[in-house]
PDB file of C-alpha atoms in Angstrom:
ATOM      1  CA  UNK A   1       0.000   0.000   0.000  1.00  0.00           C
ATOM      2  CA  UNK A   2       1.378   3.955  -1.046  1.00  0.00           C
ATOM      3  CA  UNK A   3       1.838   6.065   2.267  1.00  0.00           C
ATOM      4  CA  UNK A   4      -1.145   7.860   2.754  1.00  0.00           C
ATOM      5  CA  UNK A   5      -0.779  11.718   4.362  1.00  0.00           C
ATOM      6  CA  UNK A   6      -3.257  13.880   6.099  1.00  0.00           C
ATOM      7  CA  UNK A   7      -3.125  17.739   7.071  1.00  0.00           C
ATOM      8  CA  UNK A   8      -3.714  18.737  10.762  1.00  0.00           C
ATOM      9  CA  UNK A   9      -4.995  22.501  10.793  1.00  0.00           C
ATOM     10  CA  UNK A  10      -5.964  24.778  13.684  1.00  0.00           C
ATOM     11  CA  UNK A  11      -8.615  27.216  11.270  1.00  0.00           C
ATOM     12  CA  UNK A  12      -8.814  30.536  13.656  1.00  0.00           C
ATOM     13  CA  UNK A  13      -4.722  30.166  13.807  1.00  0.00           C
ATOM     14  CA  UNK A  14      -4.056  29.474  10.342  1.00  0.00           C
ATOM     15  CA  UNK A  15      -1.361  26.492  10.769  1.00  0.00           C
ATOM     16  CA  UNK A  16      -1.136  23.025   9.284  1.00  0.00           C
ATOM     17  CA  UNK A  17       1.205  20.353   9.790  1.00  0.00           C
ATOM     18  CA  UNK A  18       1.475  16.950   7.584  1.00  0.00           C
ATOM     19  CA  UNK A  19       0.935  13.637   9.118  1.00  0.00           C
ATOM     20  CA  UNK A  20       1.846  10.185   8.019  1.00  0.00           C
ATOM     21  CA  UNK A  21      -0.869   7.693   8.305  1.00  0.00           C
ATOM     22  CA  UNK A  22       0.728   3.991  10.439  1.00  0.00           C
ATOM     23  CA  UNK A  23      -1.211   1.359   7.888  1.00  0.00           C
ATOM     24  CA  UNK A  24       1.482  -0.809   9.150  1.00  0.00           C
ATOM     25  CA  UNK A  25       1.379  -0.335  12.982  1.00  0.00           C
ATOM     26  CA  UNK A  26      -2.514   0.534  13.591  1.00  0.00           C
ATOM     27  CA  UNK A  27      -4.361  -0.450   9.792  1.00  0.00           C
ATOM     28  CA  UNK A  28      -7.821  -0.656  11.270  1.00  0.00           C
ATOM     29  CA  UNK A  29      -7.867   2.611  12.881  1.00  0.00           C
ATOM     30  CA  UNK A  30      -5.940   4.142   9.895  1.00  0.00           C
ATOM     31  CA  UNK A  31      -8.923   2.422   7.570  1.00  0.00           C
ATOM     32  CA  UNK A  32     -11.337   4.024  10.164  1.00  0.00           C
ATOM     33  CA  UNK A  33     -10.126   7.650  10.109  1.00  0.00           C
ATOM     34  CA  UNK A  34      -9.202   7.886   6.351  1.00  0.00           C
ATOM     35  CA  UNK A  35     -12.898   6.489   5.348  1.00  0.00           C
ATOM     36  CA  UNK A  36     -14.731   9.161   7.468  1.00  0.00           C
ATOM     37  CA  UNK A  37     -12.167  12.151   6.755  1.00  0.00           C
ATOM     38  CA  UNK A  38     -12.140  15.252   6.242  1.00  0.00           C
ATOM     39  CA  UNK A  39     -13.292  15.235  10.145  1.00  0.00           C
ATOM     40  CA  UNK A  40     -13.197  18.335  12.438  1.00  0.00           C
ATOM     41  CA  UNK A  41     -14.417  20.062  15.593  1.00  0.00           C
ATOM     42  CA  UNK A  42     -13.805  22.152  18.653  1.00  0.00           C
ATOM     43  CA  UNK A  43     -10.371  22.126  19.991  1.00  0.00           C
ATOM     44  CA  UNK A  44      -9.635  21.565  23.264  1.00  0.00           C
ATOM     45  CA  UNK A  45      -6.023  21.296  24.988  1.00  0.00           C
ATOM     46  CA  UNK A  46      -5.461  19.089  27.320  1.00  0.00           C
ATOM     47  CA  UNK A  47      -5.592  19.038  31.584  1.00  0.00           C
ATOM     48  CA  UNK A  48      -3.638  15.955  32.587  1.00  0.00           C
ATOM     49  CA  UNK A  49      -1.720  14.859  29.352  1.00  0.00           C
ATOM     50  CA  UNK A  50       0.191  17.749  29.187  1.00  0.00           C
ATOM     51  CA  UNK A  51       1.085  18.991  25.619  1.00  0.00           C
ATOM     52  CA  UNK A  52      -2.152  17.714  23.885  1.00  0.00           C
ATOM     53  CA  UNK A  53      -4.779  19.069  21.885  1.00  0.00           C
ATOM     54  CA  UNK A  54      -7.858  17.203  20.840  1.00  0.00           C
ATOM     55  CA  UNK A  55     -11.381  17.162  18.890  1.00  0.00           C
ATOM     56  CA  UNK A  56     -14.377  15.025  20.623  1.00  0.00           C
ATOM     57  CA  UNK A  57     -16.223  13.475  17.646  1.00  0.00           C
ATOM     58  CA  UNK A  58     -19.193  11.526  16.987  1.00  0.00           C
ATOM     59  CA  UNK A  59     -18.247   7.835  16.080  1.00  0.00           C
ATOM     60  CA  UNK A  60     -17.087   6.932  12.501  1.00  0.00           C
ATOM     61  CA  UNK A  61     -16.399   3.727  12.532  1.00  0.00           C
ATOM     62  CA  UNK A  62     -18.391   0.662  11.827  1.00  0.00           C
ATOM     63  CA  UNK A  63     -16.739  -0.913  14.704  1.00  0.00           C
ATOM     64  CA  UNK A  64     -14.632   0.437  17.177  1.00  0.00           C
ATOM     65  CA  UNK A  65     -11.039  -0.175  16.449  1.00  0.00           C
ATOM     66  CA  UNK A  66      -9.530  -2.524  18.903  1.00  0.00           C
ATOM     67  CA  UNK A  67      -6.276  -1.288  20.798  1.00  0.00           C
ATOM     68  CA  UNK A  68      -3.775  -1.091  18.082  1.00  0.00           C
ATOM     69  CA  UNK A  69      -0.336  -0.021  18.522  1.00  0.00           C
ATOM     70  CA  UNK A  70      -0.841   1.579  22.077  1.00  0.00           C
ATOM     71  CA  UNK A  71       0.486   4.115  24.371  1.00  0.00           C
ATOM     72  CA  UNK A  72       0.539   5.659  27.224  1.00  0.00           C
ATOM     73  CA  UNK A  73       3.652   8.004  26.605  1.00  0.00           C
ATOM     74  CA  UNK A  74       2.742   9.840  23.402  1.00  0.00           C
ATOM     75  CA  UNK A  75       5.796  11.402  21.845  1.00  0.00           C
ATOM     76  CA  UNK A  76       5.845  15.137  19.739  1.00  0.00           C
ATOM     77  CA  UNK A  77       4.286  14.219  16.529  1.00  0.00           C
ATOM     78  CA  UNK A  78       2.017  11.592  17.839  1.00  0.00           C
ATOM     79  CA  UNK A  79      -1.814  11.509  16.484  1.00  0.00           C
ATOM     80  CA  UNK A  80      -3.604   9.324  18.435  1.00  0.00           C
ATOM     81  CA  UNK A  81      -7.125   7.697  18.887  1.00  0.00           C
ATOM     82  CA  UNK A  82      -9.438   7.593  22.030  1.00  0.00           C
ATOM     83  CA  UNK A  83     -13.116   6.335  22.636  1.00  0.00           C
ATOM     84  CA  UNK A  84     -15.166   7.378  25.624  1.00  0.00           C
ATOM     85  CA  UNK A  85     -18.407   6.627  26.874  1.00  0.00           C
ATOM     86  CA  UNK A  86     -20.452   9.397  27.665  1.00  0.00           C
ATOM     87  CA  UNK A  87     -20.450   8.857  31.318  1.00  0.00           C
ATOM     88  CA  UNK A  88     -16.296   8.923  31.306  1.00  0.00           C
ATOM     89  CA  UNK A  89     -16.334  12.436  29.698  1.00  0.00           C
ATOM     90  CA  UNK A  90     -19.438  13.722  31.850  1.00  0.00           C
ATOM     91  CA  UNK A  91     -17.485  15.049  35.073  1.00  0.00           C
ATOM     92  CA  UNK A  92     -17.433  18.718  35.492  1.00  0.00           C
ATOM     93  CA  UNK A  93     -14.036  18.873  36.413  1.00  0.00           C
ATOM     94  CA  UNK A  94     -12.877  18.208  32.719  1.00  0.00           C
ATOM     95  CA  UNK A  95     -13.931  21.787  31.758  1.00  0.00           C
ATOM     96  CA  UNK A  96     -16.997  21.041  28.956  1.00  0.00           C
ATOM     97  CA  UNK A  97     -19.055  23.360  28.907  1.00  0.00           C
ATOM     98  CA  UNK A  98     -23.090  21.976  28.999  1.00  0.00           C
ATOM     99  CA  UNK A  99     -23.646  22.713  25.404  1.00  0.00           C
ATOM    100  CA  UNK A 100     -20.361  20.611  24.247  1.00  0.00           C
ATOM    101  CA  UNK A 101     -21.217  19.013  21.463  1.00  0.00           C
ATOM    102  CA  UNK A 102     -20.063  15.618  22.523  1.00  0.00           C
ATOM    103  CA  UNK A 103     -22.477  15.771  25.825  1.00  0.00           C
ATOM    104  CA  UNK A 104     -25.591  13.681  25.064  1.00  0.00           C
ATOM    105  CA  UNK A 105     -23.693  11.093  23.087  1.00  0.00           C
ATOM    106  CA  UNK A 106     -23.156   7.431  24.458  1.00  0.00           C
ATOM    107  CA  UNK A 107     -19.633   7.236  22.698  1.00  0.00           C
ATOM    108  CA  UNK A 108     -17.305   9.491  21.975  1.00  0.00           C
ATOM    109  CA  UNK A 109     -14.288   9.644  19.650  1.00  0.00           C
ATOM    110  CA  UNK A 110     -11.054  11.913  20.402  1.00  0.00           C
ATOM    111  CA  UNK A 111      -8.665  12.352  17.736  1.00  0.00           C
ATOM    112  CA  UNK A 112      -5.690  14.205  19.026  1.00  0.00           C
ATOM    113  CA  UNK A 113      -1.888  15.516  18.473  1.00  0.00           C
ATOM    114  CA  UNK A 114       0.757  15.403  21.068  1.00  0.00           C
ATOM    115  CA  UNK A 115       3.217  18.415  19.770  1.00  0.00           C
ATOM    116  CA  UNK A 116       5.914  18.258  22.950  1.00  0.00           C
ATOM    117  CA  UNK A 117       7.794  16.030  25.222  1.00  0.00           C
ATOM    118  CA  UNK A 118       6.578  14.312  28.827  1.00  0.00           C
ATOM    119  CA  UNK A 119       3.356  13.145  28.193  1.00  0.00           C
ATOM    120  CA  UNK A 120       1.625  10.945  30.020  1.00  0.00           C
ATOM    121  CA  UNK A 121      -1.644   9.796  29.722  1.00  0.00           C
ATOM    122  CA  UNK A 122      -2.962   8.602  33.454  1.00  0.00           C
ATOM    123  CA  UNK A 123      -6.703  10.507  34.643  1.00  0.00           C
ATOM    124  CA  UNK A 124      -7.293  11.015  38.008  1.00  0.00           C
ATOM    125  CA  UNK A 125     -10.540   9.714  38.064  1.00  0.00           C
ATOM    126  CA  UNK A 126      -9.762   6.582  36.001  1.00  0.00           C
ATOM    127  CA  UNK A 127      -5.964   5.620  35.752  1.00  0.00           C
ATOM    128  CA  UNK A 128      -4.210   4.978  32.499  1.00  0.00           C
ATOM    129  CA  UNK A 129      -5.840   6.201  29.638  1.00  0.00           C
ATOM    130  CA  UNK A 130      -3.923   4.316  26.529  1.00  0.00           C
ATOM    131  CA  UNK A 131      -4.646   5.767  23.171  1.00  0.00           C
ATOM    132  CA  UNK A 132      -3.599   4.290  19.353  1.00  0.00           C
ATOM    133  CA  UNK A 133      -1.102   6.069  17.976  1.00  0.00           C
ATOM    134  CA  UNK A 134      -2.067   6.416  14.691  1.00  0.00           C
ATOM    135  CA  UNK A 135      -0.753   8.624  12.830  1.00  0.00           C
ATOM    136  CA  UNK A 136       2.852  10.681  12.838  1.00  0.00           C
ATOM    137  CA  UNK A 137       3.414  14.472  11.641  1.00  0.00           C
ATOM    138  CA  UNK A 138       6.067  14.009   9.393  1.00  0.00           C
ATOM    139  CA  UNK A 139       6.060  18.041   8.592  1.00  0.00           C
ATOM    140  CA  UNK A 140       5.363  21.631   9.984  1.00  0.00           C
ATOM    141  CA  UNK A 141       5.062  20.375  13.858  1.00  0.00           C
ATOM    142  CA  UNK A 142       7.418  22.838  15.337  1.00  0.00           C
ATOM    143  CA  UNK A 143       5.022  26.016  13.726  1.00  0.00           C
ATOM    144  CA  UNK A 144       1.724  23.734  15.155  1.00  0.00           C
ATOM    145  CA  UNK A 145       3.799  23.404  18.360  1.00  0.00           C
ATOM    146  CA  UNK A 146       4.068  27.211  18.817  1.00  0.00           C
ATOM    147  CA  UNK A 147       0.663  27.346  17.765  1.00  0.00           C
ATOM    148  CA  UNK A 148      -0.935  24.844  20.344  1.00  0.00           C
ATOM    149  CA  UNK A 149       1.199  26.695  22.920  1.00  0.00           C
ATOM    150  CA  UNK A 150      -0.065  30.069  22.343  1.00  0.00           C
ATOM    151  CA  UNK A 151      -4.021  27.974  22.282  1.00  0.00           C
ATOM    152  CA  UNK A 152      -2.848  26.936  25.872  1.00  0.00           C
ATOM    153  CA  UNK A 153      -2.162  30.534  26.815  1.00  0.00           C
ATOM    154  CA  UNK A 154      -4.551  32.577  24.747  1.00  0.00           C
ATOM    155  CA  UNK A 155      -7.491  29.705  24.829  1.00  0.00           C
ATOM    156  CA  UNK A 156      -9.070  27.553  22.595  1.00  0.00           C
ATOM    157  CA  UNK A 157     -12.874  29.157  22.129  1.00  0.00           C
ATOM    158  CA  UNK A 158     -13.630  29.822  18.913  1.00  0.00           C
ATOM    159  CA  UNK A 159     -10.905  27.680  17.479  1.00  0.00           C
ATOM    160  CA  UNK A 160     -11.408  24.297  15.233  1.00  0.00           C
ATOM    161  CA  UNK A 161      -9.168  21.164  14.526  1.00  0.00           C
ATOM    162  CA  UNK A 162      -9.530  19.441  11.056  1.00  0.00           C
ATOM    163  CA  UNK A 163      -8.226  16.450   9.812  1.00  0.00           C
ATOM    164  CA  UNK A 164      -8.531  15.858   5.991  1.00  0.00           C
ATOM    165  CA  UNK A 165      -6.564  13.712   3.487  1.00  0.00           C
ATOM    166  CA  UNK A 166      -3.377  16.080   1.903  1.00  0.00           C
TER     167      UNK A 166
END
């Protein structure tokens, strides 16, 4: 199979990076994400993984993907999958606001991008939190690294992440 690329954009911010698709490592989540792209939501930046940012989707695949190719220590470049029941994303302590569009779903899909060192991905409230690594940027990270930063510092409202096929 020919490598297959995405782009990873932040709209409001105007940057993209280019990400390599893992057929080999995770090929039924890569299958999953590539059928349902171009996908995209509200960004949010992460509380307890540290250097994260993420979109909370509805589900796209016919099944879920079983847990290809995890980890718990995402490295910079990293795009990785999640799936979360309603109930897991429901405490208020996580920051959604009621009218999130996730809240009211029974599953939930988070497709996110690790863009530093140190991450670790344990919740308070339910331990490890493994995630298939999916995907690798392969271009532009360091410009969506200084972007993601100033999202931490400046917020995310208003802001979008996209994933579509480059």
């Amino acid at each position: 199979m020919a490598d297959r690329f995405i782009e990873v954009s932040l709209a409001k911010r105007g940057v993209s990076c280019t990400a390599k698709l893992l057929d080999d490592r995770a090929p039924i989540t890569c299958e999953a994400v590539w059928n349902a792209l171009p996908l995209g939501g509200d960004v949010y930046h992460a509380k307890y993984a540290r250097n994260e940012i993420y979109a909370l989707l509805p589900p796209f695949a016919p099944e879920e993907p079983p847990l290809e190719n995890p980890t718990i220590t995402p490295i910079p470049g990293d795009l990785c999958y999640f799936s979360f029941t309603d109930t897991q994303l429901g405490t208020a302590s996580y920051g959604y606001e009621r009218q999130a569009k996730h809240q009211g779903q029974q599953r939930v899909v988070d497709l996110a991008l690790f863009y530093e060192r140190n991450n670790l991905l344990i919740n308070g409230d339910a331990g490890w939190v493994p995630g298939i690594v999916w995907g690798a940027v392969v271009d532009g990270l360091d410009e969506m690294a200084d972007a993601c930063q100033d999202l931490w510092r400046a917020g995310a409202l208003g802001e979008t992440l996209s994933f579509r096929r480059a």
